[in-house]
Each structure stands twice: as C-alpha cells, then as structure tokens.
mmCIF file of C-alpha atoms in Angstrom:
data_model
loop_
_atom_site.group_PDB
_atom_site.id
_atom_site.type_symbol
_atom_site.label_atom_id
_atom_site.label_comp_id
_atom_site.label_asym_id
_atom_site.label_seq_id
_atom_site.Cartn_x
_atom_site.Cartn_y
_atom_site.Cartn_z
ATOM 1 C CA MET W 29 60.453 12.355 71.507
ATOM 2 C CA LEU W 30 60.947 15.023 68.844
ATOM 3 C CA LEU W 31 58.087 13.595 66.779
ATOM 4 C CA HIS W 32 55.782 13.871 69.784
ATOM 5 C CA ARG W 33 56.725 17.548 70.308
ATOM 6 C CA ILE W 34 56.034 18.283 66.656
ATOM 7 C CA GLN W 35 52.676 16.535 66.722
ATOM 8 C CA GLN W 36 51.731 18.267 69.968
ATOM 9 C CA HIS W 37 51.844 21.667 68.239
ATOM 10 C CA PHE W 38 49.060 20.545 65.899
ATOM 11 C CA VAL W 39 47.062 19.028 68.749
ATOM 12 C CA ASP W 40 47.374 22.141 70.913
ATOM 13 C CA GLY W 41 46.551 24.392 67.981
ATOM 14 C CA ALA W 42 43.473 22.394 67.040
ATOM 15 C CA ASP W 43 42.270 22.390 70.648
ATOM 16 C CA LEU W 44 42.583 26.171 70.860
ATOM 17 C CA GLN W 45 40.779 26.700 67.558
ATOM 18 C CA PHE W 46 37.897 24.608 68.865
ATOM 19 C CA GLN W 47 37.774 26.685 72.053
ATOM 20 C CA CYS W 48 37.885 29.926 70.068
ATOM 21 C CA ALA W 49 34.928 28.925 67.900
ATOM 22 C CA ARG W 50 32.804 29.216 71.022
ATOM 23 C CA ALA W 51 34.740 31.742 73.088
ATOM 24 C CA VAL W 52 35.318 34.492 70.531
ATOM 25 C CA GLY W 53 32.689 33.797 67.872
ATOM 26 C CA PRO W 54 30.204 36.408 69.199
ATOM 27 C CA ALA W 55 32.966 39.023 69.539
ATOM 28 C CA LEU W 56 34.093 38.402 65.965
ATOM 29 C CA GLU W 57 30.504 38.765 64.768
ATOM 30 C CA ALA W 58 30.372 42.155 66.517
ATOM 31 C CA ALA W 59 33.771 43.097 65.041
ATOM 32 C CA ALA W 60 32.554 42.219 61.548
ATOM 33 C CA ALA W 61 29.582 44.540 62.049
ATOM 34 C CA VAL W 62 31.868 47.407 63.128
ATOM 35 C CA LEU W 63 34.146 46.883 60.115
ATOM 36 C CA PHE W 64 31.201 46.644 57.728
ATOM 37 C CA ALA W 65 29.645 49.845 59.091
ATOM 38 C CA GLY W 66 32.921 51.713 58.834
ATOM 39 C CA LEU W 67 33.749 50.582 55.308
ATOM 40 C CA THR W 68 30.258 51.055 53.849
ATOM 41 C CA GLY W 69 30.012 54.427 55.587
ATOM 42 C CA GLY W 70 32.988 55.751 53.647
ATOM 43 C CA GLY W 71 35.627 55.039 56.268
ATOM 44 C CA LYS W 72 38.800 52.995 56.093
ATOM 45 C CA VAL W 73 40.442 50.314 58.205
ATOM 46 C CA LEU W 74 43.794 51.060 59.840
ATOM 47 C CA VAL W 75 45.600 47.978 61.142
ATOM 48 C CA TRP W 76 48.516 47.814 63.538
ATOM 49 C CA GLY W 77 50.573 45.148 65.252
ATOM 50 C CA SER W 78 54.214 44.667 66.231
ATOM 51 C CA GLY W 79 56.528 41.726 65.603
ATOM 52 C CA VAL W 80 54.643 38.755 64.172
ATOM 53 C CA SER W 81 51.434 40.742 64.641
ATOM 54 C CA ALA W 82 52.795 43.328 62.195
ATOM 55 C CA ALA W 83 52.908 40.625 59.525
ATOM 56 C CA LEU W 84 49.315 39.668 60.368
ATOM 57 C CA ALA W 85 48.316 43.332 60.120
ATOM 58 C CA GLN W 86 49.851 43.630 56.654
ATOM 59 C CA SER W 87 48.216 40.401 55.514
ATOM 60 C CA PHE W 88 44.784 41.520 56.745
ATOM 61 C CA ALA W 89 45.087 44.918 55.048
ATOM 62 C CA ALA W 90 46.203 43.233 51.827
ATOM 63 C CA GLN W 91 43.204 40.898 51.860
ATOM 64 C CA LEU W 92 40.838 43.833 52.336
ATOM 65 C CA VAL W 93 42.392 45.865 49.529
ATOM 66 C CA GLY W 94 42.799 42.843 47.275
ATOM 67 C CA ARG W 95 40.695 39.793 47.948
ATOM 68 C CA PHE W 96 40.200 36.974 50.411
ATOM 69 C CA GLU W 97 38.576 34.030 48.636
ATOM 70 C CA ARG W 98 36.200 35.826 46.284
ATOM 71 C CA GLU W 99 36.531 38.712 43.876
ATOM 72 C CA ARG W 100 34.961 41.927 45.113
ATOM 73 C CA PRO W 101 35.553 45.685 44.957
ATOM 74 C CA GLU W 102 38.596 46.942 46.844
ATOM 75 C CA LEU W 103 38.117 47.898 50.491
ATOM 76 C CA ALA W 104 40.024 50.826 51.976
ATOM 77 C CA ALA W 105 42.634 49.471 54.387
ATOM 78 C CA LEU W 106 46.170 50.362 55.428
ATOM 79 C CA ALA W 107 48.672 48.647 57.712
ATOM 80 C CA LEU W 108 50.430 51.187 59.925
ATOM 81 C CA GLY W 109 54.139 51.014 60.640
ATOM 82 C CA THR W 110 55.247 49.798 57.223
ATOM 83 C CA ASN W 111 57.017 53.007 56.141
ATOM 84 C CA ALA W 112 60.615 52.642 57.295
ATOM 85 C CA ALA W 113 61.263 56.376 57.129
ATOM 86 C CA ILE W 114 58.408 57.013 59.564
ATOM 87 C CA VAL W 115 59.134 54.070 61.849
ATOM 88 C CA THR W 116 62.846 54.883 62.172
ATOM 89 C CA GLY W 117 62.327 58.630 62.414
ATOM 90 C CA PRO W 118 62.788 60.759 65.557
ATOM 91 C CA MET W 119 60.824 59.398 68.506
ATOM 92 C CA GLY W 120 59.970 61.374 71.611
ATOM 93 C CA ALA W 121 60.166 59.945 75.101
ATOM 94 C CA GLU W 122 56.394 59.874 75.497
ATOM 95 C CA ALA W 123 54.417 57.055 73.875
ATOM 96 C CA SER W 124 52.084 59.644 72.358
ATOM 97 C CA ALA W 125 55.023 60.887 70.247
ATOM 98 C CA TRP W 126 55.993 57.481 68.872
ATOM 99 C CA PRO W 127 55.890 57.165 65.056
ATOM 100 C CA MET W 128 53.003 54.692 64.938
ATOM 101 C CA VAL W 129 50.834 56.940 67.118
ATOM 102 C CA ARG W 130 51.736 59.972 65.022
ATOM 103 C CA GLN W 131 50.814 58.062 61.868
ATOM 104 C CA LEU W 132 47.470 57.129 63.382
ATOM 105 C CA ARG W 133 46.724 60.724 64.357
ATOM 106 C CA ALA W 134 47.725 61.903 60.881
ATOM 107 C CA LEU W 135 45.571 59.389 58.966
ATOM 108 C CA GLY W 136 42.672 58.548 61.270
ATOM 109 C CA LEU W 137 39.336 60.225 60.566
ATOM 110 C CA PRO W 138 35.922 59.908 62.221
ATOM 111 C CA GLY W 139 34.218 56.793 60.880
ATOM 112 C CA ASP W 140 37.456 54.869 60.406
ATOM 113 C CA VAL W 141 38.163 51.642 62.269
ATOM 114 C CA LEU W 142 41.429 50.781 64.014
ATOM 115 C CA VAL W 143 42.270 47.080 64.261
ATOM 116 C CA LEU W 144 44.885 46.464 66.972
ATOM 117 C CA ILE W 145 46.602 43.063 66.994
ATOM 118 C CA VAL W 146 48.418 42.381 70.256
ATOM 119 C CA ALA W 147 49.803 38.977 71.257
ATOM 120 C CA GLY W 148 51.308 39.838 74.633
ATOM 121 C CA ALA W 149 50.430 42.243 77.397
ATOM 122 C CA PRO W 150 49.484 45.601 75.841
ATOM 123 C CA GLY W 151 52.278 48.137 76.320
ATOM 124 C CA ALA W 152 52.381 51.920 76.411
ATOM 125 C CA ASP W 153 52.444 52.064 72.608
ATOM 126 C CA VAL W 154 49.189 50.127 72.319
ATOM 127 C CA LEU W 155 47.456 52.234 74.960
ATOM 128 C CA ALA W 156 48.680 55.421 73.280
ATOM 129 C CA ALA W 157 47.346 54.200 69.929
ATOM 130 C CA LEU W 158 44.021 53.409 71.539
ATOM 131 C CA ALA W 159 43.840 56.895 73.055
ATOM 132 C CA ALA W 160 44.748 58.483 69.705
ATOM 133 C CA ALA W 161 42.020 56.479 67.974
ATOM 134 C CA HIS W 162 39.446 57.692 70.455
ATOM 135 C CA GLU W 163 40.664 61.294 70.048
ATOM 136 C CA ARG W 164 39.996 60.955 66.314
ATOM 137 C CA ASP W 165 36.615 59.285 66.943
ATOM 138 C CA LEU W 166 37.632 55.923 65.471
ATOM 139 C CA SER W 167 35.998 52.645 66.409
ATOM 140 C CA VAL W 168 38.443 50.019 67.679
ATOM 141 C CA VAL W 169 38.610 46.264 67.210
ATOM 142 C CA ALA W 170 41.285 44.783 69.489
ATOM 143 C CA LEU W 171 42.626 41.249 69.092
ATOM 144 C CA THR W 172 44.541 40.117 72.176
ATOM 145 C CA GLY W 173 45.587 37.070 74.145
ATOM 146 C CA ALA W 174 43.993 35.931 77.382
ATOM 147 C CA ARG W 175 45.155 38.993 79.332
ATOM 148 C CA PRO W 176 44.252 42.282 77.629
ATOM 149 C CA GLY W 177 45.385 44.184 80.725
ATOM 150 C CA GLU W 178 44.637 47.907 80.825
ATOM 151 C CA MET W 179 42.836 47.709 77.492
ATOM 152 C CA LEU W 180 39.808 46.397 79.361
ATOM 153 C CA THR W 181 39.211 49.792 80.934
ATOM 154 C CA ALA W 182 40.551 51.843 78.002
ATOM 155 C CA LEU W 183 38.165 50.398 75.409
ATOM 156 C CA ARG W 184 34.831 52.112 74.885
ATOM 157 C CA GLU W 185 31.474 50.387 74.913
ATOM 158 C CA SER W 186 31.275 50.731 71.127
ATOM 159 C CA ASP W 187 34.679 49.040 70.679
ATOM 160 C CA VAL W 188 35.098 45.272 70.327
ATOM 161 C CA LEU W 189 37.566 43.089 72.232
ATOM 162 C CA VAL W 190 38.466 39.679 70.778
ATOM 163 C CA SER W 191 40.467 37.951 73.512
ATOM 164 C CA VAL W 192 41.656 34.447 72.633
ATOM 165 C CA PRO W 193 41.893 32.072 75.632
ATOM 166 C CA THR W 194 45.660 31.497 75.771
ATOM 167 C CA GLU W 195 48.810 33.377 76.745
ATOM 168 C CA ARG W 196 51.205 31.300 74.635
ATOM 169 C CA ALA W 197 52.410 33.659 71.911
ATOM 170 C CA ALA W 198 52.621 31.067 69.122
ATOM 171 C CA ARG W 199 49.060 29.907 69.766
ATOM 172 C CA VAL W 200 47.810 33.510 70.028
ATOM 173 C CA HIS W 201 49.269 34.323 66.605
ATOM 174 C CA GLU W 202 47.656 31.220 65.092
ATOM 175 C CA ALA W 203 44.276 32.083 66.592
ATOM 176 C CA HIS W 204 44.562 35.700 65.415
ATOM 177 C CA LEU W 205 45.276 34.541 61.863
ATOM 178 C CA VAL W 206 42.107 32.431 61.837
ATOM 179 C CA ALA W 207 40.153 35.289 63.429
ATOM 180 C CA LEU W 208 41.290 37.711 60.723
ATOM 181 C CA HIS W 209 40.371 35.208 58.021
ATOM 182 C CA ALA W 210 36.950 34.849 59.652
ATOM 183 C CA LEU W 211 36.531 38.640 59.536
ATOM 184 C CA CYS W 212 37.477 38.720 55.850
ATOM 185 C CA ASP W 213 34.934 36.015 55.115
ATOM 186 C CA ALA W 214 32.266 37.763 57.204
ATOM 187 C CA LEU W 215 32.794 40.986 55.269
ATOM 188 C CA ASP W 216 32.562 39.125 51.965
ATOM 189 C CA ALA W 217 29.341 37.461 53.115
ATOM 190 C CA GLN W 218 27.834 40.831 54.035
ATOM 191 C CA LEU W 219 28.947 42.470 50.802
ATOM 192 C CA LEU W 220 28.408 39.605 48.362
ATOM 193 C CA GLY W 221 26.000 37.264 50.108
ATOM 194 C CA ASP W 222 26.590 33.728 51.341
ATOM 195 C CA GLU W 223 28.425 31.684 48.750
ATOM 196 C CA GLN W 224 27.876 28.348 50.432
ATOM 197 C CA GLU W 225 26.624 26.827 53.650
ATOM 198 C CA THR W 226 29.259 26.182 56.288
ATOM 199 C CA GLU W 227 29.223 23.406 58.835
ATOM 200 C CA THR W 228 27.377 24.471 61.970
ATOM 201 C CA VAL W 229 29.211 24.458 65.305
ATOM 202 C CA GLU W 230 26.955 23.548 68.186
ATOM 203 C CA PRO W 231 26.969 26.155 71.006
#
C-alpha cells in the first residue's frame, strides 16, 4: 500500500508535466519574451514567492545571476524577501506597507520585470505587490495554480499569466520548478542560440 502511494506521486507528477507542456507552453514562450526584453533593455528581474515558492524564487534568481546549463554573462536578478532585517521589520496593517511590498517599491524601476510565484490562492500581499509593480511600471510574469483568483483582473494586458492546471500544492510547486527551468533555457537560447535540438511535442 505504501509503495503504491509512493509510486503514485511520480505518476501524478508525470501526468501533470505532460498536461503543462500543452497548457502553459504558449504562456511560457510569452514570459520568456518579456524577460528577454527586460534584461536586454537594461532592466532587472525581481522574483518573489512565499513558503516553498520563496525557495523557487531564490533558485531562479541564482540561475539567472549564475548559470543554468551553459556559461553566459550574468543576468541581473534578485529574489525579494531574503533579507531577514527587512522581512522581520515593522509591518503596517495595510498590505501596501508590508516589507516585501516596500522592498519592491524601493528597488523596482521602469523596464524591470517582476516574477511572482504563487502556489495557492493569491492573498492581499500578492495583490499589493502586483499593484506596486504596476505603479513602478514593471512588467509582471505570474506563475500560479489553477485558480489565480483576483489576479485575473489585476494583471495588465502586457503581463503574462502562467497558470498550471492543478490546485494540489505539491504538484504546483513541481510544475513551477519545471516552468522556471524552461524559462532559464529559453533565455539561454535567445542569448546564446540553440545548443541542440529538443524532442518535439505534438500539439
């Protein structure tokens, strides 16, 4: 019985990845274009997530600054919410006064890109960050689960929503990790050219 439960995680994960290849592929292509335009235009990428998504945000920023699978010049990226002194500092009652939103308003400049990684239903903090990004004229790439909630109406036409077709948090995190790796690879391909042909997925 336990063996079956363990194996089922791999089966469910593989099934979702297959769905995502078709469901979110076009959105990821659009997200890669937004990131490429921002970075080559002199902007930077600000990344934010909470909980497990915070770890994904740090990993993504590290792969942009460092490398993914190929050597290339450093790309300007920063994961928000990693400074303990800022995160644990005084926080007002309004979401717009929360440390992460303040950090975004302090660092965000026109031409930058905000990558929001949200596994569950977007809360007040996420919506406040989105509003702050728009105030600073940032483009937004939002990675969510199957129910992006109020983000649907808060996102601008120039923003990109990557909504993976599941609400199960563990599966959402797994899909987001693959999506972020796909974005890293897409940026490398645009900056360095295609290194090798990849297997084609039929539409």
